[in-house]
Short mmCIF file of C-alpha atoms and ligand atoms in Angstrom, two decimals:
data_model
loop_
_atom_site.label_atom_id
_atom_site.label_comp_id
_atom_site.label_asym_id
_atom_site.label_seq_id
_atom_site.Cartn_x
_atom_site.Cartn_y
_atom_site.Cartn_z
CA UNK A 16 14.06 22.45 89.07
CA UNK A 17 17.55 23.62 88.25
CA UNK A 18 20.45 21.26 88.64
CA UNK A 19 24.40 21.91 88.57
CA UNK A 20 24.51 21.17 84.81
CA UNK A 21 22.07 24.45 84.20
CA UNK A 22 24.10 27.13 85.47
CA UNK A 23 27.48 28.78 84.63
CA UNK A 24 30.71 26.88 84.81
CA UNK A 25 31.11 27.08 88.65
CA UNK A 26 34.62 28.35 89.38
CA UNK A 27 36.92 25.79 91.75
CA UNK A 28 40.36 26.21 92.98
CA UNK A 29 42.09 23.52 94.37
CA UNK A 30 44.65 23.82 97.19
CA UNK A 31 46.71 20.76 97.36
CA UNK A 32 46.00 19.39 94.20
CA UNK A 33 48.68 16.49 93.86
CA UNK A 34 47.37 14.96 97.24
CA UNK A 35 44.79 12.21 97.48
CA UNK A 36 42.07 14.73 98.40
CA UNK A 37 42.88 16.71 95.33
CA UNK A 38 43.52 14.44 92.44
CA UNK A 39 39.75 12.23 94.09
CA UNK A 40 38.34 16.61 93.61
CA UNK A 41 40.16 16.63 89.77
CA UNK A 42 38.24 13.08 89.22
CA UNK A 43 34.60 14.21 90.58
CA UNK A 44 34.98 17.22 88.45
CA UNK A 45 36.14 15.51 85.30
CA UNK A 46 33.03 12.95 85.80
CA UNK A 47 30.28 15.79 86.69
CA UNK A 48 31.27 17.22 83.12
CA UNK A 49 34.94 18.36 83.46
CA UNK A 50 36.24 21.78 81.45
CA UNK A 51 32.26 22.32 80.12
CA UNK A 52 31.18 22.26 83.97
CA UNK A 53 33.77 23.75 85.55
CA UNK A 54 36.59 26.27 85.96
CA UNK A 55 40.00 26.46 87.93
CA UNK A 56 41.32 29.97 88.77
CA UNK A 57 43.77 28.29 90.59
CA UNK A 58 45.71 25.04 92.05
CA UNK A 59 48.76 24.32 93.89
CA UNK A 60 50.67 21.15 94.67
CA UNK A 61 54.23 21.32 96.64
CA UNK A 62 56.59 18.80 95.13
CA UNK A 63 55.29 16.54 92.40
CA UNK A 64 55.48 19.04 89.83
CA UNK A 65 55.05 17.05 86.96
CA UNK A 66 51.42 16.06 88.35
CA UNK A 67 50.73 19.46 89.51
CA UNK A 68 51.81 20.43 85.46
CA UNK A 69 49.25 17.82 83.70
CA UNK A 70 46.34 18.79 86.39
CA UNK A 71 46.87 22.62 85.40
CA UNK A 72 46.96 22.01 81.91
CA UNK A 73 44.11 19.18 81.53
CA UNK A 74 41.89 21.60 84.18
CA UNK A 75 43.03 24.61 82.17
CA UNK A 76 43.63 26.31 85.58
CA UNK A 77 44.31 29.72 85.26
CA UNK A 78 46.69 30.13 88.25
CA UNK A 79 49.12 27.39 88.99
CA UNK A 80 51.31 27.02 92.29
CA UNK A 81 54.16 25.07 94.23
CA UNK A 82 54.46 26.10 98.09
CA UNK A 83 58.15 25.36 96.90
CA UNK A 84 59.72 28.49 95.75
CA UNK A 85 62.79 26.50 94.70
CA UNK A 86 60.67 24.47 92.18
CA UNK A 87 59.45 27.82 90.19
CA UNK A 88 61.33 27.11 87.50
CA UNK A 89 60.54 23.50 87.24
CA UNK A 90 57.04 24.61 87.27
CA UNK A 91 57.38 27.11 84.92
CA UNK A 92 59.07 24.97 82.40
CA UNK A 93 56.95 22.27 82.95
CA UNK A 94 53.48 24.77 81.94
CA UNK A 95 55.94 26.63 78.72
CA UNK A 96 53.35 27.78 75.97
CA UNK A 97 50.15 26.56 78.14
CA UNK A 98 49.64 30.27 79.17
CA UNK A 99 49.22 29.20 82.53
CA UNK A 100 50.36 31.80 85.10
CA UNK A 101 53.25 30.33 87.15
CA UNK A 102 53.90 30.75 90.95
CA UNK A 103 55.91 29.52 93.56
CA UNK A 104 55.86 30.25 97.36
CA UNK A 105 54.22 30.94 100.54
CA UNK A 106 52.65 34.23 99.29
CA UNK A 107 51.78 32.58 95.79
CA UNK A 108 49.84 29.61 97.81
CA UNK A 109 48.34 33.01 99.48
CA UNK A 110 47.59 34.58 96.09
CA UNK A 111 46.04 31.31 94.79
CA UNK A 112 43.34 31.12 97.71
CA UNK A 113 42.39 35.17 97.16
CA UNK A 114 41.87 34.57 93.32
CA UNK A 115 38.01 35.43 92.09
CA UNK A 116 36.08 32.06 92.71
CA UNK A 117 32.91 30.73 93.63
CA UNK A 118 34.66 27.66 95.98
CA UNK A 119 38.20 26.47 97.75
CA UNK A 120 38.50 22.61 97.84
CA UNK A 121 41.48 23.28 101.25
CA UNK A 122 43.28 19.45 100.49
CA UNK A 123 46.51 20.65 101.55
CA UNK A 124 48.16 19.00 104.46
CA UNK A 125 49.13 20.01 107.51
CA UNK A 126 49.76 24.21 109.17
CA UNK A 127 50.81 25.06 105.96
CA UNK A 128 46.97 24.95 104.64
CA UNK A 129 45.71 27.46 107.41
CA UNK A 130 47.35 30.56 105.31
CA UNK A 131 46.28 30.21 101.86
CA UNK A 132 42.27 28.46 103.52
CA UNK A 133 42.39 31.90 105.72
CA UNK A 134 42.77 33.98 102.63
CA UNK A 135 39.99 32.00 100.64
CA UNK A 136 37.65 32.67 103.46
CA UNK A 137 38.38 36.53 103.60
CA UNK A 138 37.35 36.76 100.11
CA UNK A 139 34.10 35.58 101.07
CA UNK A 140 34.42 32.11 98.89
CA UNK A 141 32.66 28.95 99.84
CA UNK A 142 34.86 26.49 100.98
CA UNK A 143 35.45 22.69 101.20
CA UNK A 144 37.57 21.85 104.16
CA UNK A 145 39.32 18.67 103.85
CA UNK A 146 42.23 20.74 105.70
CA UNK A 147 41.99 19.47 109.37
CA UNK A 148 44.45 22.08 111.52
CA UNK A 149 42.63 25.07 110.21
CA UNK A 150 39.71 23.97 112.73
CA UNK A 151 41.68 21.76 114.98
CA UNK A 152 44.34 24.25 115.24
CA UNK A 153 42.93 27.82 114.94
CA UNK A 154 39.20 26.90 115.21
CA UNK A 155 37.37 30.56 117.05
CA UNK A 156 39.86 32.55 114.75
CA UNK A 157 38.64 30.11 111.77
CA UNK A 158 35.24 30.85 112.72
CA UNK A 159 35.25 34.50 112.93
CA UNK A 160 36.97 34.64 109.81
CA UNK A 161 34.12 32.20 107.88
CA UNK A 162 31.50 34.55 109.76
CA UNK A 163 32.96 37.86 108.36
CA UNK A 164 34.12 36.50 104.97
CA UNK A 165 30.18 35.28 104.38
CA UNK A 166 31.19 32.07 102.24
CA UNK A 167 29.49 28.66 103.33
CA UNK A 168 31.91 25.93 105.30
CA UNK A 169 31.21 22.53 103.78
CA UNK A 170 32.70 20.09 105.29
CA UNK A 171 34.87 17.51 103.47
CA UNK A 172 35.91 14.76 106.29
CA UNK A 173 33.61 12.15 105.74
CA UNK A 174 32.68 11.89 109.13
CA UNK A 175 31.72 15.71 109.23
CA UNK A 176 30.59 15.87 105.96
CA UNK A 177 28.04 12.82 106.80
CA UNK A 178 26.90 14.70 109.92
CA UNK A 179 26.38 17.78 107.60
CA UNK A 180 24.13 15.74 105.71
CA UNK A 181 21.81 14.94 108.49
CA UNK A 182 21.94 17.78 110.55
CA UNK A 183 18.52 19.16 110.23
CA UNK A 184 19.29 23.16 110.71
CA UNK A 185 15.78 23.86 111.91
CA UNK A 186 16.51 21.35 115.25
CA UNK A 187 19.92 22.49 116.18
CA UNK A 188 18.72 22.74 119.05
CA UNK A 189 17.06 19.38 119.28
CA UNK A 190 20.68 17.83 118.60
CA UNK A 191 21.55 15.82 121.87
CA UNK A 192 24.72 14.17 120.32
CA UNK A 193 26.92 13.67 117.36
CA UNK A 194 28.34 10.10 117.15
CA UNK A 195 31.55 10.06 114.96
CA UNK A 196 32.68 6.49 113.83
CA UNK A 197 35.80 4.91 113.76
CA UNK A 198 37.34 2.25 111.62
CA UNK A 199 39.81 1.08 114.33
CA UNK A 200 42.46 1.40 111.41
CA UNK A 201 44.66 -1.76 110.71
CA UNK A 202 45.57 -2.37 114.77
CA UNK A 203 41.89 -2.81 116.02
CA UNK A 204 42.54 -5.58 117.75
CA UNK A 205 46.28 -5.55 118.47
CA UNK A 206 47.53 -5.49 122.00
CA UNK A 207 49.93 -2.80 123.25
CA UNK A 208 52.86 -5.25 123.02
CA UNK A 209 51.85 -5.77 119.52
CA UNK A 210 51.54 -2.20 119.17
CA UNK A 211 54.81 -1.08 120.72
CA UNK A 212 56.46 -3.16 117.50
CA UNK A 213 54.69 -2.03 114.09
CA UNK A 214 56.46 -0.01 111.66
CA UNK A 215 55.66 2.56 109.68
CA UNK A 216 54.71 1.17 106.70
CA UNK A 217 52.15 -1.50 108.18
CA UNK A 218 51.00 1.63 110.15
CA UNK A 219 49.87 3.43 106.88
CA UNK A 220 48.22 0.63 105.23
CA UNK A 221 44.54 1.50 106.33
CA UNK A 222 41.64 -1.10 105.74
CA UNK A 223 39.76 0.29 103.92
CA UNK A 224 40.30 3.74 102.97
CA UNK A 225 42.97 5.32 100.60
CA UNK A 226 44.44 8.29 101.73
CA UNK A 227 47.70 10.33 102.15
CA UNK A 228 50.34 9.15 104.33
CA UNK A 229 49.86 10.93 107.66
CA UNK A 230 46.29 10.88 107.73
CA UNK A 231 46.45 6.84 107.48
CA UNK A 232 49.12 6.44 110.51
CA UNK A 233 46.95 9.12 112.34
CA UNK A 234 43.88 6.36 111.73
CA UNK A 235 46.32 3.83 113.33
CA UNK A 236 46.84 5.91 116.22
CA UNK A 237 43.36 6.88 116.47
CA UNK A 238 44.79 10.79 116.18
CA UNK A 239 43.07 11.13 113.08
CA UNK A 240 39.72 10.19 115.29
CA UNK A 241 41.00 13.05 117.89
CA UNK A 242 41.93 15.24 115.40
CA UNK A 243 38.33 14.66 114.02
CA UNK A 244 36.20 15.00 117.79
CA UNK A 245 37.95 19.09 117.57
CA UNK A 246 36.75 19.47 114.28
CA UNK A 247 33.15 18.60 114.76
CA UNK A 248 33.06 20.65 117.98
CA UNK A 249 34.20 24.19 116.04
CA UNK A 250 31.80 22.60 113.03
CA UNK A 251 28.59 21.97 114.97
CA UNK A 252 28.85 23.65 118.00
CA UNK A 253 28.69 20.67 120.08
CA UNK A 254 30.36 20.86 123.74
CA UNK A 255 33.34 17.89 124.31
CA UNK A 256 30.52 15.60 125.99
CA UNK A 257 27.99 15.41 123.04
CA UNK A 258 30.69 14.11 120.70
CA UNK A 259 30.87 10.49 120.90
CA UNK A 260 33.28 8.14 119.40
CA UNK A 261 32.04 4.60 117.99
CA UNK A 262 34.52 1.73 116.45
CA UNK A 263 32.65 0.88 113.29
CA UNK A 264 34.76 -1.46 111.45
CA UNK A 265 33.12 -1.59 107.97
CA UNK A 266 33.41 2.25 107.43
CA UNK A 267 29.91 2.20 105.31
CA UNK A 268 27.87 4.38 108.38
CA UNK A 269 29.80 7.38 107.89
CA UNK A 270 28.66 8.65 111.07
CA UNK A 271 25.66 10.03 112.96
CA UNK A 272 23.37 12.29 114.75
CA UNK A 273 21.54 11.62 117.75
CA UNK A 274 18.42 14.19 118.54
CA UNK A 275 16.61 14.72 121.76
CA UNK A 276 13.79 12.28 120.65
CA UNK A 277 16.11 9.31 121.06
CA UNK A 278 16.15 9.61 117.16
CA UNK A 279 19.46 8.70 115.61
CA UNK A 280 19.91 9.95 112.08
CA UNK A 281 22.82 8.23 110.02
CA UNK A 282 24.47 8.47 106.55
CA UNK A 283 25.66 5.40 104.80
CA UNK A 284 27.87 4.77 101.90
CA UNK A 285 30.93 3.13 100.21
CA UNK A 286 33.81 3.54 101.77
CA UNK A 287 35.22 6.41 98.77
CA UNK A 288 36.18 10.22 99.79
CA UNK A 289 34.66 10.85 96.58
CA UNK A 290 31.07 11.18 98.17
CA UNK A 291 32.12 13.59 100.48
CA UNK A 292 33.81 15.64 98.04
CA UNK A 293 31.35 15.64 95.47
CA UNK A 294 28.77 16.00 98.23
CA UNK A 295 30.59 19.30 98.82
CA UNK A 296 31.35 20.68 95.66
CA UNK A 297 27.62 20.42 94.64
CA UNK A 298 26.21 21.55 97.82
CA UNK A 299 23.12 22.76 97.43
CA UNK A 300 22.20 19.81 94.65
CA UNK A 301 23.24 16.12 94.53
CA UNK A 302 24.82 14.98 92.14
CA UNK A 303 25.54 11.73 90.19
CA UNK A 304 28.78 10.74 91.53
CA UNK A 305 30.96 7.54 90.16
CA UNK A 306 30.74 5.35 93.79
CA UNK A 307 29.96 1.78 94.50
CA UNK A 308 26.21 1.75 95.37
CA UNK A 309 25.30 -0.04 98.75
CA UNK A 310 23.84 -3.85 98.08
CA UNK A 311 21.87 -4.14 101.35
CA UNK A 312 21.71 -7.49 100.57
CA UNK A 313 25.11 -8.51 100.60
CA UNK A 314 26.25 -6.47 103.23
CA UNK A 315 27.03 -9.62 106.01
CA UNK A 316 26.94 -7.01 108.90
CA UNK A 317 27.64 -3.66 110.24
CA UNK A 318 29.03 -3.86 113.47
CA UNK A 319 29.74 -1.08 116.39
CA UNK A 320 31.97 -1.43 119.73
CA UNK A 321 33.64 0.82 122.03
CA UNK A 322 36.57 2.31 121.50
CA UNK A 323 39.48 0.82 124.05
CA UNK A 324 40.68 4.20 125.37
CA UNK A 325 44.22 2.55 126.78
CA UNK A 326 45.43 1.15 123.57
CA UNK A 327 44.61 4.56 121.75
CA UNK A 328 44.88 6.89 124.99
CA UNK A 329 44.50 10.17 121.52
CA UNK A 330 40.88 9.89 122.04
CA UNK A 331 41.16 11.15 125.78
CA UNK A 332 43.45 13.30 124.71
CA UNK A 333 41.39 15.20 122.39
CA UNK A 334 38.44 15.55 125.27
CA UNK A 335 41.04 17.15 127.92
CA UNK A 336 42.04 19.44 124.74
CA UNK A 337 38.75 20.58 124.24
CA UNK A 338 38.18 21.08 127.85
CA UNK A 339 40.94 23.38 128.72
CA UNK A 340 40.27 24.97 125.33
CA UNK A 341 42.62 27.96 124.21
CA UNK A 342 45.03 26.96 122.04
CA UNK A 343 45.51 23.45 123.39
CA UNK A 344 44.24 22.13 119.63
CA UNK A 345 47.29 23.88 117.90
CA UNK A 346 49.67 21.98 120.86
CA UNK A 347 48.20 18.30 120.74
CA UNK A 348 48.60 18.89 117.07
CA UNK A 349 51.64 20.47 116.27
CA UNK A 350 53.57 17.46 119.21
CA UNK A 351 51.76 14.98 117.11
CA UNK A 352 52.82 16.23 113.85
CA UNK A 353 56.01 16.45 115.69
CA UNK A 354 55.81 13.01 117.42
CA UNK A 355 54.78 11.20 114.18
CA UNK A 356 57.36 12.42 111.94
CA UNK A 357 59.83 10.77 114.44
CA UNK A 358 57.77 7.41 114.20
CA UNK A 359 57.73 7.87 110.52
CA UNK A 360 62.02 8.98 110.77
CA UNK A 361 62.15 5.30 113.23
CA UNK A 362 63.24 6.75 115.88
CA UNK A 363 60.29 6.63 118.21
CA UNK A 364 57.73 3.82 118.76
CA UNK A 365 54.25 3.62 117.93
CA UNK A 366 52.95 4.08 121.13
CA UNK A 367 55.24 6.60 122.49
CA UNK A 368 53.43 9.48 119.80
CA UNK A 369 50.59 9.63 122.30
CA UNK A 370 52.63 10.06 125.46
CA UNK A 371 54.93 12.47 124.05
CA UNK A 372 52.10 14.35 122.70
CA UNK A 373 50.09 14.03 126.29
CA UNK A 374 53.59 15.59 128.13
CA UNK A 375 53.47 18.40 125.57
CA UNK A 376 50.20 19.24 126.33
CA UNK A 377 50.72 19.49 130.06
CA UNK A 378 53.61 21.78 130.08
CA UNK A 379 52.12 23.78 127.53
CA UNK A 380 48.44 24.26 129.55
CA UNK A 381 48.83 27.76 130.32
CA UNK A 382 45.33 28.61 129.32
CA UNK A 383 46.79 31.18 126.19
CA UNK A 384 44.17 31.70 123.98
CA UNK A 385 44.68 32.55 120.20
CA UNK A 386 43.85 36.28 119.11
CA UNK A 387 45.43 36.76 115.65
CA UNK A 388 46.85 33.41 113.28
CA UNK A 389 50.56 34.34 114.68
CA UNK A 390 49.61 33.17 117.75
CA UNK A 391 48.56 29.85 116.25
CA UNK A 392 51.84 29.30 114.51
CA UNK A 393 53.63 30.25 117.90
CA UNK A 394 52.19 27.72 119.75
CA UNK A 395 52.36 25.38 116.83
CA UNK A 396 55.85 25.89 116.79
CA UNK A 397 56.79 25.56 120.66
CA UNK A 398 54.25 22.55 120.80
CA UNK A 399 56.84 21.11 117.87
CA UNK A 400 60.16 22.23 120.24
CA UNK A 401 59.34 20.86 123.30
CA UNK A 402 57.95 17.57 122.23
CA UNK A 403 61.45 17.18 119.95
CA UNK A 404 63.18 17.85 123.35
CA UNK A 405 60.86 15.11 125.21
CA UNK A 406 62.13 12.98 122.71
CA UNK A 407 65.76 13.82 122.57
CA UNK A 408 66.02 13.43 126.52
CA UNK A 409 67.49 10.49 127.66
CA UNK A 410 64.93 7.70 128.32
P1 NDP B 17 48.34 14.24 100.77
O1 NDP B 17 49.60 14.11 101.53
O2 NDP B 17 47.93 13.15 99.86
O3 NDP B 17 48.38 15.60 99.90
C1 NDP B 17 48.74 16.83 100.46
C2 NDP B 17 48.74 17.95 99.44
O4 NDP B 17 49.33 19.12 100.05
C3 NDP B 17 49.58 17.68 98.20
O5 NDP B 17 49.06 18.43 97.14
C4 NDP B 17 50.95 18.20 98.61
O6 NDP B 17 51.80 18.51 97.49
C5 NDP B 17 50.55 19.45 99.35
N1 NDP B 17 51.52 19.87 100.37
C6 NDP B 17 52.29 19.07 101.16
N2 NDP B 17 53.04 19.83 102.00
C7 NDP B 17 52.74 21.11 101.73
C8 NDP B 17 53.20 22.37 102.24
N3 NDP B 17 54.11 22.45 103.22
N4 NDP B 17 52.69 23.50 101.72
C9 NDP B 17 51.75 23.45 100.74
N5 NDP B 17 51.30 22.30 100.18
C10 NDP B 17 51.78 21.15 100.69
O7 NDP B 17 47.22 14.56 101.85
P2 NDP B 17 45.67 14.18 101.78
O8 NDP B 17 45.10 14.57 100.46
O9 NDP B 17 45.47 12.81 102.28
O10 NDP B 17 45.07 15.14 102.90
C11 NDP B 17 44.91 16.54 102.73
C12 NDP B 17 44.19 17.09 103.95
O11 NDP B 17 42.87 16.55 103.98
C13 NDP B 17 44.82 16.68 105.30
O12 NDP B 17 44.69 17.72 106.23
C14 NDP B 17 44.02 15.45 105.73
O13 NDP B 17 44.00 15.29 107.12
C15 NDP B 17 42.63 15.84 105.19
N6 NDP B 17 41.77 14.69 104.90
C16 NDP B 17 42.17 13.77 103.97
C17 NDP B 17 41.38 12.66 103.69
C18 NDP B 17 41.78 11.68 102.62
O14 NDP B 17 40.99 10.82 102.25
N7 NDP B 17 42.98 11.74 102.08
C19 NDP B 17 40.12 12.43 104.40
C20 NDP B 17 39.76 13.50 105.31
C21 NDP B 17 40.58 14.58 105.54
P3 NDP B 17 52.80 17.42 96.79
O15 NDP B 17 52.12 16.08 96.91
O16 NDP B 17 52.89 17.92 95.38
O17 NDP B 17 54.10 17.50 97.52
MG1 MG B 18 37.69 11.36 108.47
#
């Protein structure tokens, strides 16, 4: 039996290298045999260029790229003598996701990774989507595009990426429900009063994962969970009703499938993106990957409740998104991108991201439907406008 250390150096370029999903990508790579295992055509970062430089030049990446054009020459100074192309730019992100290569880990943040993930998928590579607006966002065009491209889509959200593990292909069909789980991020158990008064910065401290910034005051919020529901319904196929939503508060189920048997198929681990992403990268194979192994033993208990829909109203949101359908995804998420940049700026509240982004919604249900990406960024864009305006109106 052949096993990722019998074949070719497999080619991997990273989009959104800096970030936490890319440097945890950099680190499964460097364990599963670094340089002799594998290759980088290409990887981009955005403002920590001297990262970005000491990535490129200890991955020996072929192609390196800031989305800011007005760090090219930092970057290019930074890589002197290393031989390492040099690019800076929209287009250069662009060029780095159409160079020759067998996958595309998509770890950048935010709209800006639809572009450069879009391009990737033309080319027919496989890729890793860590990248949540490309399916929350521009899902059916997503899907097309993944269809006629020909690459596998291997999901790098844990919760998808466990669900991907346990989906038995053959019963599709026999798939009754898809059960994502929930930490309940650091305000579980506040009240909304208590809610209405966190900051920022206790906002981002999440429990127990370690991830970027947004992503871990989206897990307050519970957007990250929303954000997450849209994803698994372009991923699996699943209509809004079969995906289910269940506060797990240890994180070690990563989340599960329920089949028409009354079978419910789960995957457990360590809390540690690594699995997923190493999960993904070697898809077909397993490989050995540097995580805590599960002691059954000491594990005091795994618990589940219901989510409490009024103190994170984002997970009703995301239901009458997928309802109405369209391009509703790209409008819940460009207001909250919109809403919680003002809650990380201080001048909204905590709680007021999910009304603002429910208002948005409302007077932008017009049932428009996306048929090329610019119609995406449109209603990204006005999603962004009138949600500032909500918030600039006197209260
Ligand atoms: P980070 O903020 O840690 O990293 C984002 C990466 O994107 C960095 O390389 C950053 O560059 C780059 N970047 C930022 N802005 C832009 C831009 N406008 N154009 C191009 N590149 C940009 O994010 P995460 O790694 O946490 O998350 C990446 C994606 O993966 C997100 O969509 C997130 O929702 C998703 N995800 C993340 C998980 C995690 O564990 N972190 C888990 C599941 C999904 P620089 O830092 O150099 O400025
Ligand atoms: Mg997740």
């Amino acid at each position: 039996m052949s096993d990722i250390h019998d074949q070719a150096p497999r080619r991997i370029t990273i989009l959104g290298a800096t970030g936490s999903i890319g440097c945890n990508t950099l680190d499964v790579m460097a364990h599963l045999g670094g340089r002799g295992a594998f290759e980088v055509p290409a990887i981009t970062g955005m403002g920590n260029i001297d990262l970005l430089a000491r990535q490129a030049r200890t991955a020996g990446a072929g192609f390196a790229v800031t989305a800011d054009p007005d760090r090219y020459q930092d970057l290019k100074q930074a890589l002197s003598g290393s031989g390492i192309e040099v690019g800076a730019g929209p287009s250069a992100l662009v060029e780095a996701g159409e160079r020759e290569t067998d996958l595309v880990m998509a770890g950048i943040v935010g709209i800006a990774g639809l572009a450069p993930t879009l391009a990737a998928v033309s080319r027919g590579a496989d890729i890793a989507l860590a990248n949540k607006e490309c399916l929350v966002s521009a899902g059916d065009l997503f899907a097309t595009a993944m269809t006629k491209g020909g690459g596998r889509l291997l999901p790098v959200d844990s919760e998808h990426n466990a669900i991907f593990q346990v989906l038995e292909q053959a019963q599709r069909h026999a798939v009754e429900r898809i059960i994502l789980t929930a930490s309940g991020g650091p305000f579980r158990d506040y009240s909304r009063e208590q809610m209405a008064a966190v900051t920022p910065e206790v906002a981002a401290a999440h429990p127990n994962w370690s991830m970027g910034l947004k992503i871990s005051i989206d897990s307050a919020s519970m957007f990250n969970k929303a954000l997450e529901m849209i994803e698994a319904r372009h991923l699996f196929g699943m209509k809004p009703e079969q995906i289910e939503v269940i506060i797990h508060p240890q994180s070690i189920v990563h989340s599960m499938v329920g089949y028409c048997d009354g079978s419910v198929l789960a995957q457990l681990g360590a809390p540690d993106m690594r699995h997923a992403i190493g999960y993904a990268i070697s898809h077909p194979h397993r490989a050995p990957l540097p995580v805590e192994r599960l002691d059954f033993a000491k594990l005091a208990k795994l618990e589940f409740h219901a989510p409490d829909e009024t103190r994170f109203p984002a997970l009703a949101l995301a239901r009458t998104a997928m309802q109405r359908g369209g391009l509703q995804g790209a409008v819940l998420n460009g207001a909250k991108e919109a809403a919680l940049e003002a809650f990380i700026a201080g001048t909204i509240g905590f709680l007021q991201m999910a009304d603002i982004v429910a208002a948005t919604m409302d007077r932008l249900d017009d049932g428009r439907r996306a048929s090329m990406i610019e119609d995406v960024y449109a209603a990204d864009r006005e999603a962004r406008a009138i949600a500032k305006a909500i918030m600039e109106r006197p209260a």
